[in-house]
Amino acid sequence: RILRIDPQDVTTLRVKQGEMRTSLERRRGGGWRITEPTRSEADTEFVSRLINNITGLTAVRFIELGLTNMAAFGLQPPVVEIELGGAIPTASTAPAETVKNTLFVGRFDESGTNVYGMLANDRLGFTFPPSSLRTGDAGSDWLVVPVNWLRYRERTVLNVDQSRARRITRTIDGTPEIVAERNPEQGWKAAIPETAVIDDEAIRDILALFSNLKATRIVSDAPTPDNQYGFETPNLRLTVGLYGE
């Protein structure tokens, strides 16, 4: 292993590429939040998987680096810089010591499958496969780790209490129609047309979608024209009405 740090001891994460950087910190009560370049809730599951991958990183081979050839390996300046901060417990009753582990990531080696790396203040380099840091995220188009803060943002889009759902409406070509309504005593019944047979499994699938809908990735944090993503005239609009609204 390259880094001698337990993932549970990591309290901060900073990734940097050129002028772009993202910083995160662990909440005292659990979970992660973004602190730079803006403050926002982070996708804790994604961050935890990434930190597990970084702390579990192993080298394919080691290389003796000199002061003059670091640029040749893409390590001065590095292509990507990853910094883990954590409070490491001490043997005494003194407060835990805060340490930072910085990993520099360089260019691909001759094999084209591994990249060069080194730790800050160390002249021993190594190679490792960038895929070992990947988290399995569908938007994995980065070299080793994402730098854009949007990749780390909380991705929960909807979190609706299924027990509060009372009406499901669909809008096709601008015309809304109530598909089903919930009667507190009789359960879900067809609304239009009233003689239709309710597909209970379809209702459960719709409510499950609304109860924990997560984005694959966040593409923008700024308002965009509706027509940019096809929202100006959507093919289908599905609305779940709730009790109390």
PDB file of C-alpha atoms in Angstrom:
ATOM      1  CA  ARG A   1       0.000   0.000   0.000  1.00  0.00           C
ATOM      2  CA  ILE A   2       1.174   3.504  -0.849  1.00  0.00           C
ATOM      3  CA  LEU A   3      -0.651   5.438   1.876  1.00  0.00           C
ATOM      4  CA  ARG A   4      -0.483   4.351   5.512  1.00  0.00           C
ATOM      5  CA  ILE A   5      -3.776   5.806   6.608  1.00  0.00           C
ATOM      6  CA  ASP A   6      -7.069   4.240   7.574  1.00  0.00           C
ATOM      7  CA  PRO A   7      -9.995   5.560   5.489  1.00  0.00           C
ATOM      8  CA  GLN A   8     -11.965   6.071   8.705  1.00  0.00           C
ATOM      9  CA  ASP A   9      -9.305   8.539   9.902  1.00  0.00           C
ATOM     10  CA  VAL A  10      -9.596  10.734   6.799  1.00  0.00           C
ATOM     11  CA  THR A  11     -11.400  13.989   7.589  1.00  0.00           C
ATOM     12  CA  THR A  12     -10.565  16.133   4.552  1.00  0.00           C
ATOM     13  CA  LEU A  13     -10.120  15.548   0.835  1.00  0.00           C
ATOM     14  CA  ARG A  14      -8.736  18.009  -1.704  1.00  0.00           C
ATOM     15  CA  VAL A  15      -8.229  17.374  -5.415  1.00  0.00           C
ATOM     16  CA  LYS A  16      -6.495  19.841  -7.720  1.00  0.00           C
ATOM     17  CA  GLN A  17      -5.798  20.043 -11.441  1.00  0.00           C
ATOM     18  CA  GLY A  18      -4.300  23.269 -12.708  1.00  0.00           C
ATOM     19  CA  GLU A  19      -6.422  26.126 -11.390  1.00  0.00           C
ATOM     20  CA  MET A  20      -9.402  23.869 -10.674  1.00  0.00           C
ATOM     21  CA  ARG A  21      -9.773  22.419  -7.194  1.00  0.00           C
ATOM     22  CA  THR A  22     -12.407  20.878  -4.968  1.00  0.00           C
ATOM     23  CA  SER A  23     -12.206  20.495  -1.188  1.00  0.00           C
ATOM     24  CA  LEU A  24     -14.398  18.414   1.096  1.00  0.00           C
ATOM     25  CA  GLU A  25     -14.603  17.771   4.812  1.00  0.00           C
ATOM     26  CA  ARG A  26     -16.193  15.071   6.920  1.00  0.00           C
ATOM     27  CA  ARG A  27     -19.042  16.144   9.162  1.00  0.00           C
ATOM     28  CA  ARG A  28     -18.731  15.370  12.853  1.00  0.00           C
ATOM     29  CA  GLY A  29     -22.025  13.544  12.808  1.00  0.00           C
ATOM     30  CA  GLY A  30     -21.088  11.608   9.684  1.00  0.00           C
ATOM     31  CA  GLY A  31     -21.316  12.311   5.991  1.00  0.00           C
ATOM     32  CA  TRP A  32     -19.346  14.706   3.780  1.00  0.00           C
ATOM     33  CA  ARG A  33     -19.782  18.241   2.516  1.00  0.00           C
ATOM     34  CA  ILE A  34     -18.085  20.343  -0.137  1.00  0.00           C
ATOM     35  CA  THR A  35     -16.240  23.422   1.145  1.00  0.00           C
ATOM     36  CA  GLU A  36     -14.499  24.643  -2.031  1.00  0.00           C
ATOM     37  CA  PRO A  37     -15.164  26.197  -4.555  1.00  0.00           C
ATOM     38  CA  THR A  38     -18.628  26.454  -2.992  1.00  0.00           C
ATOM     39  CA  ARG A  39     -20.406  25.011   0.031  1.00  0.00           C
ATOM     40  CA  SER A  40     -22.796  22.187  -0.697  1.00  0.00           C
ATOM     41  CA  GLU A  41     -23.828  18.755   0.515  1.00  0.00           C
ATOM     42  CA  ALA A  42     -21.700  15.950  -0.931  1.00  0.00           C
ATOM     43  CA  ASP A  43     -22.592  12.465  -2.094  1.00  0.00           C
ATOM     44  CA  THR A  44     -21.272  10.641   0.974  1.00  0.00           C
ATOM     45  CA  GLU A  45     -21.417   7.190  -0.597  1.00  0.00           C
ATOM     46  CA  PHE A  46     -19.413   8.343  -3.616  1.00  0.00           C
ATOM     47  CA  VAL A  47     -16.798  10.148  -1.484  1.00  0.00           C
ATOM     48  CA  SER A  48     -16.408   7.166   0.863  1.00  0.00           C
ATOM     49  CA  ARG A  49     -15.828   4.771  -2.038  1.00  0.00           C
ATOM     50  CA  LEU A  50     -13.256   7.129  -3.543  1.00  0.00           C
ATOM     51  CA  ILE A  51     -11.345   7.468  -0.256  1.00  0.00           C
ATOM     52  CA  ASN A  52     -11.342   3.699   0.197  1.00  0.00           C
ATOM     53  CA  ASN A  53      -9.798   3.378  -3.263  1.00  0.00           C
ATOM     54  CA  ILE A  54      -7.162   6.048  -2.606  1.00  0.00           C
ATOM     55  CA  THR A  55      -6.085   4.661   0.774  1.00  0.00           C
ATOM     56  CA  GLY A  56      -5.965   1.143  -0.661  1.00  0.00           C
ATOM     57  CA  LEU A  57      -3.797   2.149  -3.615  1.00  0.00           C
ATOM     58  CA  THR A  58      -0.940  -0.261  -4.413  1.00  0.00           C
ATOM     59  CA  ALA A  59       2.025   0.216  -6.760  1.00  0.00           C
ATOM     60  CA  VAL A  60       2.797  -1.849  -9.841  1.00  0.00           C
ATOM     61  CA  ARG A  61       6.484  -0.908  -9.662  1.00  0.00           C
ATOM     62  CA  PHE A  62       8.730   1.636  -7.945  1.00  0.00           C
ATOM     63  CA  ILE A  63      11.060   4.144  -9.615  1.00  0.00           C
ATOM     64  CA  GLU A  64      13.932   6.213  -8.217  1.00  0.00           C
ATOM     65  CA  LEU A  65      13.188   9.824  -9.110  1.00  0.00           C
ATOM     66  CA  GLY A  66      15.799  12.558  -9.391  1.00  0.00           C
ATOM     67  CA  LEU A  67      15.373  16.278  -8.848  1.00  0.00           C
ATOM     68  CA  THR A  68      15.783  16.985 -12.547  1.00  0.00           C
ATOM     69  CA  ASN A  69      13.566  14.385 -14.213  1.00  0.00           C
ATOM     70  CA  MET A  70      10.254  14.769 -12.380  1.00  0.00           C
ATOM     71  CA  ALA A  71       8.810  16.837 -15.224  1.00  0.00           C
ATOM     72  CA  ALA A  72       9.523  13.970 -17.620  1.00  0.00           C
ATOM     73  CA  PHE A  73       7.108  11.802 -15.625  1.00  0.00           C
ATOM     74  CA  GLY A  74       4.454  14.518 -15.525  1.00  0.00           C
ATOM     75  CA  LEU A  75       5.005  15.053 -11.813  1.00  0.00           C
ATOM     76  CA  GLN A  76       6.339  18.632 -11.824  1.00  0.00           C
ATOM     77  CA  PRO A  77       3.814  20.065 -11.991  1.00  0.00           C
ATOM     78  CA  PRO A  78       1.588  17.033 -11.427  1.00  0.00           C
ATOM     79  CA  VAL A  79      -1.369  16.349 -13.683  1.00  0.00           C
ATOM     80  CA  VAL A  80      -3.562  15.810 -10.623  1.00  0.00           C
ATOM     81  CA  GLU A  81      -2.880  16.414  -6.945  1.00  0.00           C
ATOM     82  CA  ILE A  82      -4.817  14.494  -4.273  1.00  0.00           C
ATOM     83  CA  GLU A  83      -4.529  15.454  -0.607  1.00  0.00           C
ATOM     84  CA  LEU A  84      -5.973  13.453   2.293  1.00  0.00           C
ATOM     85  CA  GLY A  85      -6.024  14.999   5.748  1.00  0.00           C
ATOM     86  CA  GLY A  86      -6.772  13.160   8.948  1.00  0.00           C
ATOM     87  CA  ALA A  87      -6.400  13.086  12.682  1.00  0.00           C
ATOM     88  CA  ILE A  88      -4.134  10.149  13.502  1.00  0.00           C
ATOM     89  CA  PRO A  89      -4.522   8.865  17.088  1.00  0.00           C
ATOM     90  CA  THR A  90      -1.405   9.018  19.322  1.00  0.00           C
ATOM     91  CA  ALA A  91      -0.296   6.565  21.995  1.00  0.00           C
ATOM     92  CA  SER A  92      -0.635   9.179  24.722  1.00  0.00           C
ATOM     93  CA  THR A  93      -3.646  11.099  25.959  1.00  0.00           C
ATOM     94  CA  ALA A  94      -2.610  14.088  23.855  1.00  0.00           C
ATOM     95  CA  PRO A  95      -4.930  15.212  21.058  1.00  0.00           C
ATOM     96  CA  ALA A  96      -4.705  13.278  17.822  1.00  0.00           C
ATOM     97  CA  GLU A  97      -2.052  14.522  15.426  1.00  0.00           C
ATOM     98  CA  THR A  98      -3.326  16.048  12.188  1.00  0.00           C
ATOM     99  CA  VAL A  99      -1.405  14.865   9.144  1.00  0.00           C
ATOM    100  CA  LYS A 100      -1.749  15.354   5.417  1.00  0.00           C
ATOM    101  CA  ASN A 101      -0.897  12.822   2.739  1.00  0.00           C
ATOM    102  CA  THR A 102      -0.449  14.294  -0.730  1.00  0.00           C
ATOM    103  CA  LEU A 103      -0.371  12.125  -3.829  1.00  0.00           C
ATOM    104  CA  PHE A 104       0.941  13.538  -7.113  1.00  0.00           C
ATOM    105  CA  VAL A 105      -0.327  11.854 -10.281  1.00  0.00           C
ATOM    106  CA  GLY A 106       1.649  12.228 -13.520  1.00  0.00           C
ATOM    107  CA  ARG A 107       1.424  11.034 -17.113  1.00  0.00           C
ATOM    108  CA  PHE A 108       0.914   7.537 -18.474  1.00  0.00           C
ATOM    109  CA  ASP A 109       3.962   5.290 -18.619  1.00  0.00           C
ATOM    110  CA  GLU A 110       5.209   3.467 -21.707  1.00  0.00           C
ATOM    111  CA  SER A 111       2.630   0.699 -21.291  1.00  0.00           C
ATOM    112  CA  GLY A 112      -0.218   3.168 -21.670  1.00  0.00           C
ATOM    113  CA  THR A 113      -2.124   1.418 -18.875  1.00  0.00           C
ATOM    114  CA  ASN A 114      -0.421   2.786 -15.761  1.00  0.00           C
ATOM    115  CA  VAL A 115       0.340   6.325 -14.607  1.00  0.00           C
ATOM    116  CA  TYR A 116       3.281   7.694 -12.656  1.00  0.00           C
ATOM    117  CA  GLY A 117       2.783   8.768  -9.069  1.00  0.00           C
ATOM    118  CA  MET A 118       4.703   9.960  -6.039  1.00  0.00           C
ATOM    119  CA  LEU A 119       4.044  11.219  -2.552  1.00  0.00           C
ATOM    120  CA  ALA A 120       4.938  14.776  -1.599  1.00  0.00           C
ATOM    121  CA  ASN A 121       8.410  15.131  -0.059  1.00  0.00           C
ATOM    122  CA  ASP A 122       9.440  11.730  -1.383  1.00  0.00           C
ATOM    123  CA  ARG A 123      11.816  10.939  -4.246  1.00  0.00           C
ATOM    124  CA  LEU A 124      10.582   7.389  -4.706  1.00  0.00           C
ATOM    125  CA  GLY A 125       8.117   7.212  -7.549  1.00  0.00           C
ATOM    126  CA  PHE A 126       5.827   4.415  -8.612  1.00  0.00           C
ATOM    127  CA  THR A 127       3.287   3.434 -11.230  1.00  0.00           C
ATOM    128  CA  PHE A 128      -0.292   2.339 -10.714  1.00  0.00           C
ATOM    129  CA  PRO A 129      -3.347   1.703 -12.890  1.00  0.00           C
ATOM    130  CA  PRO A 130      -5.702   4.730 -12.822  1.00  0.00           C
ATOM    131  CA  SER A 131      -8.626   2.330 -12.935  1.00  0.00           C
ATOM    132  CA  SER A 132      -7.808   1.356  -9.327  1.00  0.00           C
ATOM    133  CA  LEU A 133      -9.144   4.733  -8.184  1.00  0.00           C
ATOM    134  CA  ARG A 134     -12.331   4.623 -10.231  1.00  0.00           C
ATOM    135  CA  THR A 135     -15.564   4.366  -8.288  1.00  0.00           C
ATOM    136  CA  GLY A 136     -17.698   2.703 -10.951  1.00  0.00           C
ATOM    137  CA  ASP A 137     -19.586   5.947 -11.538  1.00  0.00           C
ATOM    138  CA  ALA A 138     -21.329   6.119 -14.916  1.00  0.00           C
ATOM    139  CA  GLY A 139     -19.794   9.538 -15.575  1.00  0.00           C
ATOM    140  CA  SER A 140     -16.195   8.397 -15.089  1.00  0.00           C
ATOM    141  CA  ASP A 141     -14.526  10.446 -17.799  1.00  0.00           C
ATOM    142  CA  TRP A 142     -11.640  11.677 -15.654  1.00  0.00           C
ATOM    143  CA  LEU A 143      -8.070  10.366 -15.508  1.00  0.00           C
ATOM    144  CA  VAL A 144      -7.971   9.148 -11.899  1.00  0.00           C
ATOM    145  CA  VAL A 145     -10.350  11.189  -9.756  1.00  0.00           C
ATOM    146  CA  PRO A 146     -12.879  13.910 -10.623  1.00  0.00           C
ATOM    147  CA  VAL A 147     -11.818  17.508 -10.010  1.00  0.00           C
ATOM    148  CA  ASN A 148     -15.052  19.326 -10.858  1.00  0.00           C
ATOM    149  CA  TRP A 149     -17.027  19.826  -7.637  1.00  0.00           C
ATOM    150  CA  LEU A 150     -20.290  18.896  -9.349  1.00  0.00           C
ATOM    151  CA  ARG A 151     -19.069  15.290  -9.445  1.00  0.00           C
ATOM    152  CA  TYR A 152     -19.074  15.243  -5.659  1.00  0.00           C
ATOM    153  CA  ARG A 153     -22.418  16.956  -5.077  1.00  0.00           C
ATOM    154  CA  GLU A 154     -25.295  15.144  -3.412  1.00  0.00           C
ATOM    155  CA  ARG A 155     -27.285  13.519  -6.212  1.00  0.00           C
ATOM    156  CA  THR A 156     -30.620  12.956  -4.538  1.00  0.00           C
ATOM    157  CA  VAL A 157     -33.212  14.672  -6.727  1.00  0.00           C
ATOM    158  CA  LEU A 158     -36.434  13.483  -5.114  1.00  0.00           C
ATOM    159  CA  ASN A 159     -37.147  11.932  -1.742  1.00  0.00           C
ATOM    160  CA  VAL A 160     -40.919  11.655  -1.387  1.00  0.00           C
ATOM    161  CA  ASP A 161     -42.734   9.867   1.440  1.00  0.00           C
ATOM    162  CA  GLN A 162     -44.730   7.205  -0.408  1.00  0.00           C
ATOM    163  CA  SER A 163     -47.418   7.137   2.284  1.00  0.00           C
ATOM    164  CA  ARG A 164     -48.328  10.763   1.428  1.00  0.00           C
ATOM    165  CA  ALA A 165     -48.956  10.099  -2.268  1.00  0.00           C
ATOM    166  CA  ARG A 166     -52.609  10.657  -3.208  1.00  0.00           C
ATOM    167  CA  ARG A 167     -52.674  11.297  -6.952  1.00  0.00           C
ATOM    168  CA  ILE A 168     -50.588  10.430 -10.003  1.00  0.00           C
ATOM    169  CA  THR A 169     -50.944  12.693 -13.042  1.00  0.00           C
ATOM    170  CA  ARG A 170     -49.321  12.369 -16.420  1.00  0.00           C
ATOM    171  CA  THR A 171     -49.077  15.084 -19.054  1.00  0.00           C
ATOM    172  CA  ILE A 172     -48.670  14.082 -22.680  1.00  0.00           C
ATOM    173  CA  ASP A 173     -48.378  16.739 -25.404  1.00  0.00           C
ATOM    174  CA  GLY A 174     -49.376  19.415 -22.889  1.00  0.00           C
ATOM    175  CA  THR A 175     -52.621  17.723 -21.834  1.00  0.00           C
ATOM    176  CA  PRO A 176     -52.709  16.611 -18.163  1.00  0.00           C
ATOM    177  CA  GLU A 177     -54.788  13.670 -17.063  1.00  0.00           C
ATOM    178  CA  ILE A 178     -55.203  12.056 -13.649  1.00  0.00           C
ATOM    179  CA  VAL A 179     -54.156   8.440 -13.960  1.00  0.00           C
ATOM    180  CA  ALA A 180     -54.891   7.212 -10.460  1.00  0.00           C
ATOM    181  CA  GLU A 181     -56.054   8.480  -7.088  1.00  0.00           C
ATOM    182  CA  ARG A 182     -55.697   6.982  -3.659  1.00  0.00           C
ATOM    183  CA  ASN A 183     -58.730   6.479  -1.469  1.00  0.00           C
ATOM    184  CA  PRO A 184     -57.716   6.189   2.206  1.00  0.00           C
ATOM    185  CA  GLU A 185     -60.125   3.281   2.640  1.00  0.00           C
ATOM    186  CA  GLN A 186     -60.067   1.576  -0.769  1.00  0.00           C
ATOM    187  CA  GLY A 187     -56.521   2.187  -1.924  1.00  0.00           C
ATOM    188  CA  TRP A 188     -55.549   3.178  -5.458  1.00  0.00           C
ATOM    189  CA  LYS A 189     -58.303   3.443  -8.084  1.00  0.00           C
ATOM    190  CA  ALA A 190     -58.284   4.425 -11.730  1.00  0.00           C
ATOM    191  CA  ALA A 191     -59.334   8.011 -12.398  1.00  0.00           C
ATOM    192  CA  ILE A 192     -59.327   8.370 -16.191  1.00  0.00           C
ATOM    193  CA  PRO A 193     -60.999   6.280 -17.387  1.00  0.00           C
ATOM    194  CA  GLU A 194     -62.681   5.050 -14.214  1.00  0.00           C
ATOM    195  CA  THR A 195     -63.176   1.589 -15.691  1.00  0.00           C
ATOM    196  CA  ALA A 196     -59.460   1.041 -16.221  1.00  0.00           C
ATOM    197  CA  VAL A 197     -57.700  -1.653 -14.218  1.00  0.00           C
ATOM    198  CA  ILE A 198     -54.985  -0.382 -11.907  1.00  0.00           C
ATOM    199  CA  ASP A 199     -51.584  -1.997 -12.278  1.00  0.00           C
ATOM    200  CA  ASP A 200     -50.488  -2.137  -8.643  1.00  0.00           C
ATOM    201  CA  GLU A 201     -46.922  -3.064  -9.582  1.00  0.00           C
ATOM    202  CA  ALA A 202     -46.653  -0.037 -11.900  1.00  0.00           C
ATOM    203  CA  ILE A 203     -47.934   2.231  -9.113  1.00  0.00           C
ATOM    204  CA  ARG A 204     -45.333   0.823  -6.727  1.00  0.00           C
ATOM    205  CA  ASP A 205     -42.597   1.347  -9.319  1.00  0.00           C
ATOM    206  CA  ILE A 206     -43.608   4.986  -9.853  1.00  0.00           C
ATOM    207  CA  LEU A 207     -43.705   5.715  -6.135  1.00  0.00           C
ATOM    208  CA  ALA A 208     -40.369   3.960  -5.600  1.00  0.00           C
ATOM    209  CA  LEU A 209     -38.883   6.181  -8.306  1.00  0.00           C
ATOM    210  CA  PHE A 210     -40.124   9.320  -6.579  1.00  0.00           C
ATOM    211  CA  SER A 211     -39.105   8.139  -3.113  1.00  0.00           C
ATOM    212  CA  ASN A 212     -35.380   7.879  -3.829  1.00  0.00           C
ATOM    213  CA  LEU A 213     -34.495   9.342  -7.221  1.00  0.00           C
ATOM    214  CA  LYS A 214     -30.781   9.978  -7.707  1.00  0.00           C
ATOM    215  CA  ALA A 215     -29.044  11.563 -10.656  1.00  0.00           C
ATOM    216  CA  THR A 216     -26.314   9.632 -12.422  1.00  0.00           C
ATOM    217  CA  ARG A 217     -24.352  12.883 -12.474  1.00  0.00           C
ATOM    218  CA  ILE A 218     -24.967  16.608 -12.037  1.00  0.00           C
ATOM    219  CA  VAL A 219     -24.376  18.417 -15.329  1.00  0.00           C
ATOM    220  CA  SER A 220     -24.882  22.038 -14.223  1.00  0.00           C
ATOM    221  CA  ASP A 221     -25.518  24.121 -11.121  1.00  0.00           C
ATOM    222  CA  ALA A 222     -26.821  27.136 -13.060  1.00  0.00           C
ATOM    223  CA  PRO A 223     -30.202  27.729 -14.736  1.00  0.00           C
ATOM    224  CA  THR A 224     -30.148  26.731 -18.390  1.00  0.00           C
ATOM    225  CA  PRO A 225     -32.620  27.229 -21.237  1.00  0.00           C
ATOM    226  CA  ASP A 226     -35.299  24.538 -21.173  1.00  0.00           C
ATOM    227  CA  ASN A 227     -34.609  23.627 -24.789  1.00  0.00           C
ATOM    228  CA  GLN A 228     -30.968  22.754 -24.045  1.00  0.00           C
ATOM    229  CA  TYR A 229     -31.977  19.431 -22.493  1.00  0.00           C
ATOM    230  CA  GLY A 230     -35.366  18.936 -24.140  1.00  0.00           C
ATOM    231  CA  PHE A 231     -37.454  20.304 -21.251  1.00  0.00           C
ATOM    232  CA  GLU A 232     -39.156  23.018 -23.300  1.00  0.00           C
ATOM    233  CA  THR A 233     -41.595  20.465 -24.734  1.00  0.00           C
ATOM    234  CA  PRO A 234     -41.075  17.243 -22.752  1.00  0.00           C
ATOM    235  CA  ASN A 235     -42.565  14.065 -24.169  1.00  0.00           C
ATOM    236  CA  LEU A 236     -43.911  13.082 -20.783  1.00  0.00           C
ATOM    237  CA  ARG A 237     -44.449  14.827 -17.473  1.00  0.00           C
ATOM    238  CA  LEU A 238     -45.262  12.718 -14.426  1.00  0.00           C
ATOM    239  CA  THR A 239     -46.568  14.367 -11.255  1.00  0.00           C
ATOM    240  CA  VAL A 240     -47.257  12.832  -7.862  1.00  0.00           C
ATOM    241  CA  GLY A 241     -49.645  14.829  -5.675  1.00  0.00           C
ATOM    242  CA  LEU A 242     -49.254  14.527  -1.910  1.00  0.00           C
ATOM    243  CA  TYR A 243     -51.632  14.744   1.014  1.00  0.00           C
ATOM    244  CA  GLY A 244     -51.258  18.114   2.705  1.00  0.00           C
ATOM    245  CA  GLU A 245     -50.505  19.972  -0.536  1.00  0.00           C
TER     246      GLU A 245
END
